[in-house]
Amino acid sequence: MVEQLVERIRRKDQGAMSQFYQMYVEELSSVCYRYVPSRNDAKDVLQNSFVKIFTKMQTLEYRDKQSFEGFLVKVVVNEALCFLRERKRLLFVKLDEALTEETDDEEPQPEHITADELHQLIRELPDGYRTVVNLYVFEGYSHQKIADLLGITPSTSASQLYYAKRLLAKKIKALMNER
């Protein structure tokens, strides 16, 4: 069905574009919100993503649904990263500064909270932390790939993930104490 929809979109079928949008807007919105927590900004990024998706569909070779959906996610992730870079919102703690922070060796315990609560806590992380967590955990990128995408070193990516996990652990603990 998706392949047929793509073919109709290539022929500029507005109904197919609308159907495609309805089919993927929720899933791609959630990807977008992982990177861009502001609803208004995320809507802009999502709109730009759909424009790029529809444009690239004209030359895209459809292989199968799984690889096509991977392409969709990649477009949204790239648009979100471009947005963050343009807004200079990707601030990273330098490794030597990170080592001087007060730390707590407790690991996050996400099994004690809901998926929605965990996603909200991730959205509350500083942009650099949140971006590395999303790329590493959700997209499965290596620290080298993250470094290449963000213009940082692999060790900076690793330290951002490390301190993001620590901050998440504190946030989870605080949430658990509120209950």
mmCIF file of C-alpha atoms in Angstrom:
data_model
loop_
_atom_site.group_PDB
_atom_site.id
_atom_site.type_symbol
_atom_site.label_atom_id
_atom_site.label_comp_id
_atom_site.label_asym_id
_atom_site.label_seq_id
_atom_site.Cartn_x
_atom_site.Cartn_y
_atom_site.Cartn_z
ATOM 1 C CA MET A 1 0.000 0.000 0.000
ATOM 2 C CA VAL A 2 2.811 2.451 0.877
ATOM 3 C CA GLU A 3 4.542 1.819 -2.449
ATOM 4 C CA GLN A 4 1.314 2.631 -4.317
ATOM 5 C CA LEU A 5 0.905 5.780 -2.244
ATOM 6 C CA VAL A 6 4.459 6.861 -3.125
ATOM 7 C CA GLU A 7 3.713 6.345 -6.820
ATOM 8 C CA ARG A 8 0.565 8.460 -6.581
ATOM 9 C CA ILE A 9 2.523 11.196 -4.784
ATOM 10 C CA ARG A 10 5.092 11.158 -7.597
ATOM 11 C CA ARG A 11 2.208 11.955 -9.949
ATOM 12 C CA LYS A 12 1.353 14.968 -7.718
ATOM 13 C CA ASP A 13 -1.866 13.393 -6.404
ATOM 14 C CA GLN A 14 -2.963 15.760 -3.590
ATOM 15 C CA GLY A 15 -5.216 13.118 -2.057
ATOM 16 C CA ALA A 16 -2.284 10.725 -1.798
ATOM 17 C CA MET A 17 -0.172 13.440 -0.152
ATOM 18 C CA SER A 18 -2.904 14.063 2.404
ATOM 19 C CA GLN A 19 -3.329 10.335 3.053
ATOM 20 C CA PHE A 20 0.434 9.916 3.406
ATOM 21 C CA TYR A 21 0.601 12.855 5.825
ATOM 22 C CA GLN A 22 -2.178 11.383 7.986
ATOM 23 C CA MET A 23 -0.480 7.994 7.924
ATOM 24 C CA TYR A 24 2.887 9.275 9.194
ATOM 25 C CA VAL A 25 2.298 12.577 10.997
ATOM 26 C CA GLU A 26 1.943 11.059 14.472
ATOM 27 C CA GLU A 27 5.025 8.839 14.229
ATOM 28 C CA LEU A 28 7.203 11.550 12.698
ATOM 29 C CA SER A 29 5.913 14.123 15.201
ATOM 30 C CA SER A 30 7.126 11.969 18.062
ATOM 31 C CA VAL A 31 10.576 11.700 16.444
ATOM 32 C CA CYS A 32 10.615 15.464 15.982
ATOM 33 C CA TYR A 33 9.572 16.190 19.595
ATOM 34 C CA ARG A 34 12.422 14.048 20.891
ATOM 35 C CA TYR A 35 14.849 16.569 19.413
ATOM 36 C CA VAL A 36 12.875 19.822 19.469
ATOM 37 C CA PRO A 37 10.769 20.019 22.633
ATOM 38 C CA SER A 38 9.043 23.323 21.804
ATOM 39 C CA ARG A 39 5.718 22.479 20.135
ATOM 40 C CA ASN A 40 5.799 25.473 17.785
ATOM 41 C CA ASP A 41 9.394 24.867 16.717
ATOM 42 C CA ALA A 42 8.730 21.145 16.312
ATOM 43 C CA LYS A 43 5.731 21.876 14.061
ATOM 44 C CA ASP A 44 7.954 24.043 11.848
ATOM 45 C CA VAL A 45 10.605 21.329 11.679
ATOM 46 C CA LEU A 46 7.971 18.701 10.900
ATOM 47 C CA GLN A 47 6.489 20.832 8.129
ATOM 48 C CA ASN A 48 9.944 21.332 6.589
ATOM 49 C CA SER A 49 10.518 17.591 6.896
ATOM 50 C CA PHE A 50 7.346 16.764 4.963
ATOM 51 C CA VAL A 51 8.294 19.241 2.241
ATOM 52 C CA LYS A 52 11.702 17.529 1.908
ATOM 53 C CA ILE A 53 10.115 14.080 1.983
ATOM 54 C CA PHE A 54 7.663 14.949 -0.805
ATOM 55 C CA THR A 55 10.464 16.536 -2.837
ATOM 56 C CA LYS A 56 12.845 13.596 -2.401
ATOM 57 C CA MET A 57 10.107 11.097 -3.202
ATOM 58 C CA GLN A 58 10.345 12.131 -6.859
ATOM 59 C CA THR A 59 13.769 10.453 -7.162
ATOM 60 C CA LEU A 60 13.645 7.959 -4.296
ATOM 61 C CA GLU A 61 13.857 4.287 -5.170
ATOM 62 C CA TYR A 62 11.266 2.459 -3.067
ATOM 63 C CA ARG A 63 12.683 -0.852 -1.810
ATOM 64 C CA ASP A 64 10.475 -1.888 1.067
ATOM 65 C CA LYS A 65 8.364 -0.363 3.812
ATOM 66 C CA GLN A 66 11.024 -0.723 6.523
ATOM 67 C CA SER A 67 13.791 1.051 4.618
ATOM 68 C CA PHE A 68 11.307 3.695 3.423
ATOM 69 C CA GLU A 69 10.228 4.426 6.998
ATOM 70 C CA GLY A 70 13.911 4.594 7.986
ATOM 71 C CA PHE A 71 14.332 7.229 5.277
ATOM 72 C CA LEU A 72 11.410 9.217 6.738
ATOM 73 C CA VAL A 73 12.917 9.178 10.228
ATOM 74 C CA LYS A 74 16.320 10.160 8.877
ATOM 75 C CA VAL A 75 14.843 13.199 7.118
ATOM 76 C CA VAL A 76 13.115 14.334 10.332
ATOM 77 C CA VAL A 77 16.250 13.788 12.439
ATOM 78 C CA ASN A 78 18.384 15.726 9.947
ATOM 79 C CA GLU A 79 15.883 18.589 9.828
ATOM 80 C CA ALA A 80 15.769 18.714 13.644
ATOM 81 C CA LEU A 81 19.576 18.793 13.837
ATOM 82 C CA CYS A 82 19.711 21.565 11.221
ATOM 83 C CA PHE A 83 17.167 23.537 13.225
ATOM 84 C CA LEU A 84 19.160 23.143 16.445
ATOM 85 C CA ARG A 85 22.423 24.099 14.725
ATOM 86 C CA GLU A 86 20.848 27.148 13.082
ATOM 87 C CA ARG A 87 19.460 28.307 16.412
ATOM 88 C CA LYS A 88 22.837 27.563 18.045
ATOM 89 C CA ARG A 89 21.012 25.504 20.621
ATOM 90 C CA LEU A 90 23.468 22.631 20.610
ATOM 91 C CA LEU A 91 25.710 23.462 23.530
ATOM 92 C CA PHE A 92 28.062 20.776 24.730
ATOM 93 C CA VAL A 93 29.864 20.487 28.023
ATOM 94 C CA LYS A 94 33.583 20.135 27.379
ATOM 95 C CA LEU A 95 35.087 16.955 28.744
ATOM 96 C CA ASP A 96 37.355 18.716 31.273
ATOM 97 C CA GLU A 97 34.395 20.766 32.565
ATOM 98 C CA ALA A 98 32.243 17.652 32.785
ATOM 99 C CA LEU A 99 34.801 15.888 34.963
ATOM 100 C CA THR A 100 34.558 18.619 37.595
ATOM 101 C CA GLU A 101 30.776 18.333 37.952
ATOM 102 C CA GLU A 102 29.409 16.778 41.096
ATOM 103 C CA THR A 103 28.321 13.272 40.176
ATOM 104 C CA ASP A 104 26.105 10.560 41.557
ATOM 105 C CA ASP A 105 27.000 7.022 40.480
ATOM 106 C CA GLU A 106 23.391 5.849 40.504
ATOM 107 C CA GLU A 107 22.172 4.453 37.165
ATOM 108 C CA PRO A 108 18.799 5.543 35.777
ATOM 109 C CA GLN A 109 15.911 3.274 36.691
ATOM 110 C CA PRO A 110 13.473 3.880 33.816
ATOM 111 C CA GLU A 111 11.511 0.708 34.497
ATOM 112 C CA HIS A 112 9.869 2.505 37.440
ATOM 113 C CA ILE A 113 8.240 5.157 35.245
ATOM 114 C CA THR A 114 6.026 5.158 32.175
ATOM 115 C CA ALA A 115 7.335 5.624 28.635
ATOM 116 C CA ASP A 116 5.571 8.998 28.449
ATOM 117 C CA GLU A 117 7.242 10.138 31.669
ATOM 118 C CA LEU A 118 10.636 9.021 30.392
ATOM 119 C CA HIS A 119 10.152 10.849 27.082
ATOM 120 C CA GLN A 120 9.136 13.985 28.981
ATOM 121 C CA LEU A 121 12.256 13.781 31.151
ATOM 122 C CA ILE A 122 14.393 13.362 28.022
ATOM 123 C CA ARG A 123 12.711 16.426 26.478
ATOM 124 C CA GLU A 124 13.712 18.407 29.588
ATOM 125 C CA LEU A 125 17.412 17.622 29.137
ATOM 126 C CA PRO A 126 19.705 20.381 27.857
ATOM 127 C CA ASP A 127 19.796 20.354 24.052
ATOM 128 C CA GLY A 128 23.262 18.797 23.721
ATOM 129 C CA TYR A 129 22.487 15.988 26.148
ATOM 130 C CA ARG A 130 19.060 15.343 24.621
ATOM 131 C CA THR A 131 20.407 15.252 21.080
ATOM 132 C CA VAL A 132 23.153 12.747 21.898
ATOM 133 C CA VAL A 133 20.737 10.545 23.873
ATOM 134 C CA ASN A 134 18.307 10.493 20.955
ATOM 135 C CA LEU A 135 20.963 9.767 18.346
ATOM 136 C CA TYR A 136 22.663 7.076 20.431
ATOM 137 C CA VAL A 137 19.682 5.356 22.056
ATOM 138 C CA PHE A 138 16.822 5.815 19.588
ATOM 139 C CA GLU A 139 18.646 6.052 16.261
ATOM 140 C CA GLY A 140 21.399 3.579 17.214
ATOM 141 C CA TYR A 141 24.243 5.794 15.997
ATOM 142 C CA SER A 142 27.817 5.251 17.181
ATOM 143 C CA HIS A 143 29.709 8.009 18.963
ATOM 144 C CA GLN A 144 31.782 8.460 15.802
ATOM 145 C CA LYS A 145 28.656 8.940 13.671
ATOM 146 C CA ILE A 146 27.209 11.361 16.242
ATOM 147 C CA ALA A 147 30.487 13.268 16.287
ATOM 148 C CA ASP A 148 30.436 13.534 12.502
ATOM 149 C CA LEU A 149 26.828 14.762 12.478
ATOM 150 C CA LEU A 150 27.274 17.322 15.240
ATOM 151 C CA GLY A 151 30.824 18.511 14.598
ATOM 152 C CA ILE A 152 32.143 17.283 17.945
ATOM 153 C CA THR A 153 34.602 14.596 18.980
ATOM 154 C CA PRO A 154 33.529 11.026 19.781
ATOM 155 C CA SER A 155 34.718 11.547 23.370
ATOM 156 C CA THR A 156 32.461 14.611 23.682
ATOM 157 C CA SER A 157 29.551 12.519 22.436
ATOM 158 C CA ALA A 158 30.373 9.812 24.976
ATOM 159 C CA SER A 159 30.669 12.312 27.826
ATOM 160 C CA GLN A 160 27.380 13.981 26.845
ATOM 161 C CA LEU A 161 25.676 10.588 26.969
ATOM 162 C CA TYR A 162 27.293 9.766 30.296
ATOM 163 C CA TYR A 163 26.184 13.000 31.941
ATOM 164 C CA ALA A 164 22.766 12.853 30.310
ATOM 165 C CA LYS A 165 22.232 9.432 31.884
ATOM 166 C CA ARG A 166 23.298 10.813 35.249
ATOM 167 C CA LEU A 167 20.943 13.758 34.966
ATOM 168 C CA LEU A 168 18.127 11.431 33.878
ATOM 169 C CA ALA A 169 18.816 9.230 36.911
ATOM 170 C CA LYS A 170 18.443 12.271 39.176
ATOM 171 C CA LYS A 171 15.245 13.315 37.419
ATOM 172 C CA ILE A 172 13.822 9.789 37.684
ATOM 173 C CA LYS A 173 14.730 9.644 41.375
ATOM 174 C CA ALA A 174 13.053 13.034 41.954
ATOM 175 C CA LEU A 175 9.954 11.854 40.104
ATOM 176 C CA MET A 176 9.839 8.672 42.173
ATOM 177 C CA ASN A 177 10.191 10.707 45.394
ATOM 178 C CA GLU A 178 7.222 12.870 44.359
ATOM 179 C CA ARG A 179 4.986 9.812 44.209
#
